[in-house]
Amino acid sequence: MRDCCNNVLTVNTEDVIYKEVVVIGNGPSGIILSYILSGNWPYYNGGKHPDEMLTARLQYMPQDKSLLEQDLDMLSQGLEGRSRNPVSVLVDNLNHPFDDQDLTNNDRCLIEWKHNSSCIDHVIIGKGKPGGSWQALDGETTTISISSWMELPKLPFYEWESMQQNDIKCNCNNYRMPKRVKIKHVAQYYNDYVEHMRLSKNFRNFSFITSLKRIKSKSCYKNMLRDNINLENMNWEVEGYDGVKNTCFKYICRYVVLATGTSDIHNTLNVPGELSNPDWVFHDLKPFESAMANLTESNQCKAHLVPVLVIGSGLSAADAVLAAVRRGIPVIHVFNSHTSLNENKFPKHMYPEYHLVYKMMKNENRPESYTALAQHIVLNICRSIKGKRVRIMAPDGLSSWYKVSLMAVMVGYRPELNFLPPEFDNGRTLGCYKSQPIDSNKNPIAVKPSTHEVVNSPKGLYAMGPLVGDNIVRVIPGGAVAIASHLIKCRKNET
């Protein structure tokens, strides 16, 4: 018997399933990996890259072999890009060889995808529909990346757009032009991609992982499997709960890939009163915007509106500031630094709204309703007879109480890894800096550069996507290529 989500359910012997690979996470990382493991292999198409040394290395390798069969370590040498992981940089260079010079060249990809009969049995397990956290975001928000940077193999975003009849209205002549799109369309694209590429059979959606543990005694599984499976190479047991069938499941497998992303849990300030006032202290943009809409509806005279307080210096905080400014609500903005929104990362012509917030944070061209409190720290949050108040300390050490109507704490996210074995300490032992929480920017999971095997783990555990610092979809395919390449080479060495 096992307690799954407070429901005691029986795990029968037929519920134990063998898969060679179990992938935890059904976002873009899991989708791309499933596409490759289903026998779709990338090949170099012979085109020239702006980096002459890379072109030379590509043309030197056997042209009849897939990239999965090549020396990825050698091909990745000396490349620079948008990831700390060399294979992610390599594949990004091949997928988008000219994008950082000329975005109108986004159709000059150097990778050709061909179907190969060599598939690897796998399952992709995710909490919701395919697309992962994209399905949970505010659909009306505009993406940061342009559409071509979020597309998956063999289905350009503009081609998918052209297949939509009523839901997406756009000028067909401008499909290929670089543009930002609404998040709801990206989420729909990922969900449609799985069906379009006939990957649905590999996906177990609306399911939750409850336990991952290393298999120590394999003899107990002999009578639990329908098929005659060689248990000698089995390394991991994965247990979970299927929210559709309302049953528990158990997989035994050789390899596990962590592809959960890092957006499961909102970071907090860890100050008194933060979590005890959920009706006006928010950690997510969507409910914060709803609360502001209610605020303006109940206060017809905007001149009497009490300011909202926004904490954070990243994109979510900027979105919260913009949402308040558009509604004419006064904003107090507390942040450490404005550098995360600088013009090098977000040029004015592509990101005019973030450029506006960046200038406001620097006290340039700011409206009277906006107050920037740089290098300030929140000390306390409380509600009393005097109203909702927040105590904030200035850089000189002096503190003051501010009266607010609502508060948005936008200080990032962290992954939920409590299903990992106890010795992994919720993932802390797997990071580049041990004993610290996994963070996609500051402390990603440490992996071997050319294979994405988790360094501080027993054999058979891999990680990809934001967990290893690949925070934009554009660079994620490299992690899938690294993992699939290693699995295929391991299989070849055994035959």
mmCIF file of C-alpha atoms in Angstrom, residues 147 151 154-165 167-168 170 175 181-193 196:
data_model
loop_
_atom_site.group_PDB
_atom_site.id
_atom_site.type_symbol
_atom_site.label_atom_id
_atom_site.label_comp_id
_atom_site.label_asym_id
_atom_site.label_seq_id
_atom_site.Cartn_x
_atom_site.Cartn_y
_atom_site.Cartn_z
ATOM 1 C CA SER A 147 8.941 33.047 -31.695
ATOM 2 C CA GLU A 151 10.276 26.479 -31.644
ATOM 3 C CA LYS A 154 10.867 20.197 -37.717
ATOM 4 C CA LEU A 155 7.958 22.521 -36.937
ATOM 5 C CA PRO A 156 8.817 26.208 -37.375
ATOM 6 C CA PHE A 157 6.565 28.448 -35.326
ATOM 7 C CA TYR A 158 5.416 30.367 -38.405
ATOM 8 C CA GLU A 159 4.295 27.104 -40.050
ATOM 9 C CA TRP A 160 2.312 26.188 -36.956
ATOM 10 C CA GLU A 161 0.771 29.689 -36.973
ATOM 11 C CA SER A 162 -0.300 29.244 -40.573
ATOM 12 C CA MET A 163 -2.202 26.107 -39.570
ATOM 13 C CA GLN A 164 -4.289 28.035 -37.026
ATOM 14 C CA GLN A 165 -7.523 29.438 -38.477
ATOM 15 C CA ASP A 167 -7.443 31.405 -32.641
ATOM 16 C CA ILE A 168 -4.508 33.400 -34.000
ATOM 17 C CA CYS A 170 -1.881 37.635 -37.991
ATOM 18 C CA TYR A 175 5.123 34.989 -40.398
ATOM 19 C CA VAL A 181 4.120 36.444 -29.307
ATOM 20 C CA LYS A 182 1.608 35.767 -26.561
ATOM 21 C CA ILE A 183 2.480 33.041 -24.080
ATOM 22 C CA LYS A 184 -0.843 31.272 -24.648
ATOM 23 C CA HIS A 185 0.136 30.676 -28.260
ATOM 24 C CA VAL A 186 3.502 29.210 -27.253
ATOM 25 C CA ALA A 187 1.769 26.917 -24.751
ATOM 26 C CA GLN A 188 -0.647 25.781 -27.459
ATOM 27 C CA TYR A 189 2.248 25.252 -29.889
ATOM 28 C CA TYR A 190 4.032 22.895 -27.443
ATOM 29 C CA ASN A 191 0.880 20.925 -26.775
ATOM 30 C CA ASP A 192 0.126 20.658 -30.498
ATOM 31 C CA TYR A 193 3.734 19.699 -31.271
ATOM 32 C CA HIS A 196 1.776 16.613 -34.564
#
